[in-house]
CSV table of C-alpha atoms in Angstrom, one decimal:
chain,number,residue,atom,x,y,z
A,896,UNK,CA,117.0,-116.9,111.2
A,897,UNK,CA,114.1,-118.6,112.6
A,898,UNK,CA,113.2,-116.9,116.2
A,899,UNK,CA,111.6,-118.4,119.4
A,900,UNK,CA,108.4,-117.1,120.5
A,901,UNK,CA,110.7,-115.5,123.4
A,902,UNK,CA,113.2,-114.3,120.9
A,903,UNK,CA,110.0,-112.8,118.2
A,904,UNK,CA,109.5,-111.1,121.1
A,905,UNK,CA,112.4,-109.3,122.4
A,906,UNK,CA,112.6,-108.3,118.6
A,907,UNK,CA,108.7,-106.9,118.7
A,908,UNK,CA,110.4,-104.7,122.2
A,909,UNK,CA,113.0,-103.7,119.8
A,910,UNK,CA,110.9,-102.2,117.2
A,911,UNK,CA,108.9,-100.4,119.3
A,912,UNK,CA,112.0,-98.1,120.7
A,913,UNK,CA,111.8,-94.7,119.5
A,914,UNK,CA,115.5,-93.6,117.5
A,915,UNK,CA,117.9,-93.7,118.5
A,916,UNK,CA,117.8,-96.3,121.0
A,917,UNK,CA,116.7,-98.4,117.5
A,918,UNK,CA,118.0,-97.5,114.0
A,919,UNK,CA,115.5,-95.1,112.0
A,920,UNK,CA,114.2,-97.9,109.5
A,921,UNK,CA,112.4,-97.2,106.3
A,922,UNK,CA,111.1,-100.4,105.2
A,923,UNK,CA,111.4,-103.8,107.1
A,924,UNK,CA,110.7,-107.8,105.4
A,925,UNK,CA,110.5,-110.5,108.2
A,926,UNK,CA,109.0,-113.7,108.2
A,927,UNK,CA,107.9,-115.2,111.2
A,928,UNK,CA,107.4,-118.7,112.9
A,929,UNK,CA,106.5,-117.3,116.7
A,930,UNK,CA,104.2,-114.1,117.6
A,931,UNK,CA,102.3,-113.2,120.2
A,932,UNK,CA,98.6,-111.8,120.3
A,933,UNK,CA,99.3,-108.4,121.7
A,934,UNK,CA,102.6,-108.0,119.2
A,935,UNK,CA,100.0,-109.1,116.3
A,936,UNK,CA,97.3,-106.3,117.3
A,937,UNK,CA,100.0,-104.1,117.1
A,938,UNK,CA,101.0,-105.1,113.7
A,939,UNK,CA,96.9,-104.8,112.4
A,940,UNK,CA,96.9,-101.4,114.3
A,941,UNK,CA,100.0,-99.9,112.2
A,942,UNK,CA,101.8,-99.2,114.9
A,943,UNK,CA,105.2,-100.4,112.9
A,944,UNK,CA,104.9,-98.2,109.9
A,945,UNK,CA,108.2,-98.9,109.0
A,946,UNK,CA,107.1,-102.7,108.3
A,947,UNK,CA,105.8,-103.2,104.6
A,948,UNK,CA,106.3,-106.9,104.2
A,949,UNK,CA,105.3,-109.7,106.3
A,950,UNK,CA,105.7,-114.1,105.9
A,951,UNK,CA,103.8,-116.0,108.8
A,952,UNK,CA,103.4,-120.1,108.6
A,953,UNK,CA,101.5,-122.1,110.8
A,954,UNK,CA,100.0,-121.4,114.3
A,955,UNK,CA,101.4,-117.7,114.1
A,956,UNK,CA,98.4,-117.7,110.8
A,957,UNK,CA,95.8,-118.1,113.2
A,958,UNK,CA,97.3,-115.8,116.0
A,959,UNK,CA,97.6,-112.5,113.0
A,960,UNK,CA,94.0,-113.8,111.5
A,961,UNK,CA,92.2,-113.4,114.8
A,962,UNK,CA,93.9,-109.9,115.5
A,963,UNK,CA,92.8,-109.0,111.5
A,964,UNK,CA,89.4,-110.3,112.9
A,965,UNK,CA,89.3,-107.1,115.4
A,966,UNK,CA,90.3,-104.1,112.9
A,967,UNK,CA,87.6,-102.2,110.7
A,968,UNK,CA,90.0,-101.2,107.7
A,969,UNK,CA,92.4,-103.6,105.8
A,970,UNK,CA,95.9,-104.7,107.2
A,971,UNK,CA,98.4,-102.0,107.0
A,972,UNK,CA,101.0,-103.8,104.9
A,973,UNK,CA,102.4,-103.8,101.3
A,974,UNK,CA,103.0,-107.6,101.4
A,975,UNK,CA,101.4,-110.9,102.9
A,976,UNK,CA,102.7,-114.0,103.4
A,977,UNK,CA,100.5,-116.6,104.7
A,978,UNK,CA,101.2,-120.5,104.4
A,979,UNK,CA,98.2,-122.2,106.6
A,980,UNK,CA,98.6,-126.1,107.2
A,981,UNK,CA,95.3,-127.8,108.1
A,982,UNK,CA,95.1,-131.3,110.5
A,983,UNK,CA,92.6,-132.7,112.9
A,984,UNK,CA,93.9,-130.9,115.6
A,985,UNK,CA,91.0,-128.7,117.0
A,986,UNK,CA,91.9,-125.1,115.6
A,987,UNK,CA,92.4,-126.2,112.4
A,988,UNK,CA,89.4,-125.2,110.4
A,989,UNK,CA,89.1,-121.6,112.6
A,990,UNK,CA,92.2,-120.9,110.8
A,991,UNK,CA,90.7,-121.0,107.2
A,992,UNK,CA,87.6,-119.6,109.0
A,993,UNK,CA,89.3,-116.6,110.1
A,994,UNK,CA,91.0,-116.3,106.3
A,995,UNK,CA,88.2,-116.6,104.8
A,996,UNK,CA,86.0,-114.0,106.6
A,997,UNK,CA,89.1,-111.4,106.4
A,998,UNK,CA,89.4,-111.7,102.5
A,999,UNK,CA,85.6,-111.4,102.2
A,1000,UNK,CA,85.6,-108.3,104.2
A,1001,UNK,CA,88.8,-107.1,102.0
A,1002,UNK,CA,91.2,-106.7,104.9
A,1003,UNK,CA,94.1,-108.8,103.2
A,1004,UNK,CA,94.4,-107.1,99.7
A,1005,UNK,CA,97.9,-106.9,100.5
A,1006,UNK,CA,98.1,-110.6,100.3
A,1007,UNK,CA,100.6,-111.5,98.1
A,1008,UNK,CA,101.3,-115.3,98.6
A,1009,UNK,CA,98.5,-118.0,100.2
A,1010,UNK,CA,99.6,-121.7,100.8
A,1011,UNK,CA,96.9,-123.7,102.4
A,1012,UNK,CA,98.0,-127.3,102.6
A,1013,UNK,CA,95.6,-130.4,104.5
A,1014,UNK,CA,97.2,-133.1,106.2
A,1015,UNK,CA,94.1,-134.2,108.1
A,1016,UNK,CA,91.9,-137.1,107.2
A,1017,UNK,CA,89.4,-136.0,104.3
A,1018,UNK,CA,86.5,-137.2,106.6
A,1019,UNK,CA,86.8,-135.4,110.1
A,1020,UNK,CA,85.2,-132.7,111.4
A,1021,UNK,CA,88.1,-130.3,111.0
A,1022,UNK,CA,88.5,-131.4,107.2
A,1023,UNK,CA,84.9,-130.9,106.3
A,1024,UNK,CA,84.7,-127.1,108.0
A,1025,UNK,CA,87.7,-126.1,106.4
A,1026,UNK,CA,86.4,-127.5,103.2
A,1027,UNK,CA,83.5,-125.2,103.9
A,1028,UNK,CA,85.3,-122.3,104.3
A,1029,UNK,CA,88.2,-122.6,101.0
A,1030,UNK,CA,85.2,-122.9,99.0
A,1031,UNK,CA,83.9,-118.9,100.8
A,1032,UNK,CA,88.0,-118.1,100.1
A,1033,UNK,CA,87.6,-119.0,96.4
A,1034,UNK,CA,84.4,-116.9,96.8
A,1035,UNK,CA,86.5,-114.1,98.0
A,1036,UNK,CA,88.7,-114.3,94.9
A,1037,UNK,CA,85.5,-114.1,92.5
A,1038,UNK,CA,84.0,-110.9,94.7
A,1039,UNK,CA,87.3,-109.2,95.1
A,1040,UNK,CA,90.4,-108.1,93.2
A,1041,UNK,CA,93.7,-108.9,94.8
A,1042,UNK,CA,96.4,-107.1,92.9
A,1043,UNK,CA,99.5,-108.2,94.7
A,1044,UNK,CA,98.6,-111.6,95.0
A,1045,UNK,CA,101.5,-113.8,93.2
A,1046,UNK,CA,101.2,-117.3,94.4
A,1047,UNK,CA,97.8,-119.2,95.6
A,1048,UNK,CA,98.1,-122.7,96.5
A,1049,UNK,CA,95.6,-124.5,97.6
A,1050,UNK,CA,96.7,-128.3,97.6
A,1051,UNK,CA,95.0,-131.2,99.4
A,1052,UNK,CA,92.0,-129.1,100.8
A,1053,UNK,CA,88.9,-131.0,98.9
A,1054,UNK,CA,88.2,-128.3,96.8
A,1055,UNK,CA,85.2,-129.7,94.8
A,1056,UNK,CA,83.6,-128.9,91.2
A,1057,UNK,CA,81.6,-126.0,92.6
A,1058,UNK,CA,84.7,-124.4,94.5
A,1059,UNK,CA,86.6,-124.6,91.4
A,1060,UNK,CA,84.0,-122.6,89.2
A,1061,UNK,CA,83.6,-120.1,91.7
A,1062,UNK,CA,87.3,-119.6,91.7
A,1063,UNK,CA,87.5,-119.8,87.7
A,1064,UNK,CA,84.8,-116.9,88.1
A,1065,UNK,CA,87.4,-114.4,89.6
A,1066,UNK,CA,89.9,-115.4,87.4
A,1067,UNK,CA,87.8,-114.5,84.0
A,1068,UNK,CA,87.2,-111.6,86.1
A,1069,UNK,CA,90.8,-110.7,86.2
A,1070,UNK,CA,90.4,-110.5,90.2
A,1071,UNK,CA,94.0,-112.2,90.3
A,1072,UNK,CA,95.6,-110.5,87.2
A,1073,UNK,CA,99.1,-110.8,89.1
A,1074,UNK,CA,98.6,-113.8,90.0
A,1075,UNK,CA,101.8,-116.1,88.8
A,1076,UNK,CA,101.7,-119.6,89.9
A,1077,UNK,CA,98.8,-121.5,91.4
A,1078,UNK,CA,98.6,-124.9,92.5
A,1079,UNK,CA,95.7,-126.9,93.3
A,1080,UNK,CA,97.3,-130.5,93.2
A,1081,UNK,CA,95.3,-133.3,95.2
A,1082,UNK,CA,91.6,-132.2,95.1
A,1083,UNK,CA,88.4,-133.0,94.7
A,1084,UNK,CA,87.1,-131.6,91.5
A,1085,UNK,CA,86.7,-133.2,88.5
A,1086,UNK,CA,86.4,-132.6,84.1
A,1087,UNK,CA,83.6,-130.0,85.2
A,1088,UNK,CA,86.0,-127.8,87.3
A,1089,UNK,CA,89.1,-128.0,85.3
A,1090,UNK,CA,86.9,-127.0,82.3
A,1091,UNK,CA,85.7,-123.8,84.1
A,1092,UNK,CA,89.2,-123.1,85.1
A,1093,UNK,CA,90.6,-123.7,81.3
A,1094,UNK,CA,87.7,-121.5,80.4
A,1095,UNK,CA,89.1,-118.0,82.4
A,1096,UNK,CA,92.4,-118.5,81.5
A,1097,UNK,CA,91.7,-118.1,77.9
């Protein structure tokens, strides 16, 4: 069910009963549309052990990004979901800002899905930062390994020539050896980067 920022709430109160006013859970898989910052810094601080798998999409990416932004270690969780759409609206490109620096800094190595989609026009501000910052995500990729990542797609968000070789780099690396489907559909690169990317997948 898909839960009001009230309701996400009431549930975060829930959780954080002791048994057996709540039932002794083992392992809990939500996805979430609504979250608030203190329920989030809870989440990076572990204080829900019993959570191992977690989908956000949308303004709650930003909210869990910038309360990953305040912890030293890497996100207490087995499994990450994050699906980031980008616009014009002012925020936008301090989302992928905020990703980026947290898979640099190898806080999300739990990610196991990441969906970043533009819907902003390719010449405004917001576009050009977030631009800025896929191309340091695909850096990420080529510096890290990420062994539970499945899924990466990263469609409509200008990635260029350069972004795709750096990106090819941590595949032939074998930085995304789990990695199952990836879509980059709608971008900017060209015979150079599709070359590079042909070139690690053999």
């Amino acid at each position: 069910a898909r839960l009001s920022q009230e309701e996400t709430s009431a549930f975060f109160d829930f959780l954080s009963l002791e048994p057996p006013e709540r039932p002794p859970f083992e392992e809990l898989s939500i996805s979430l549309f609504g979250l608030s910052s203190s329920h989030a810094e809870k989440i990076c601080q572990g204080e829900f052990p019993f959570l191992s798998s977690l989908g956000v999409k949308g303004q709650v990416g930003l909210c869990l990004l910038e309360a990953v932004s305040k912890i030293v270690g890497p996100l207490p969780l087995m499994s990450l979901e994050l699906d980031v759409s980008l616009d014009d609206k002012e925020g936008s490109s301090r989302r992928v800002s905020l990703l980026a620096e947290a898979l640099l800094a190898g806080k999300l190595c739990c990610l196991s899905s990441l969906k970043l989609f533009a819907v902003c026009s390719p010449v405004s501000v917001e576009a050009v930062e977030s631009t800025r910052a896929v191309t340091q995500i695909c850096s990420a990729f080529s510096f890290l390994y990420f062994p539970r990542l499945l899924g990466l797609s990263l469609s409509s968000c200008g990635l260029s020539d350069g972004g795709m070789t750096v990106l090819a780099e941590g595949i032939g690396k074998g930085h995304l050896a789990c990695l199952q489907t990836l879509n980059l559909e709608r971008n900017a690169f060209g015979r150079e980067g599709m070359k590079a990317l042909m070139a690690a997948a053999e």
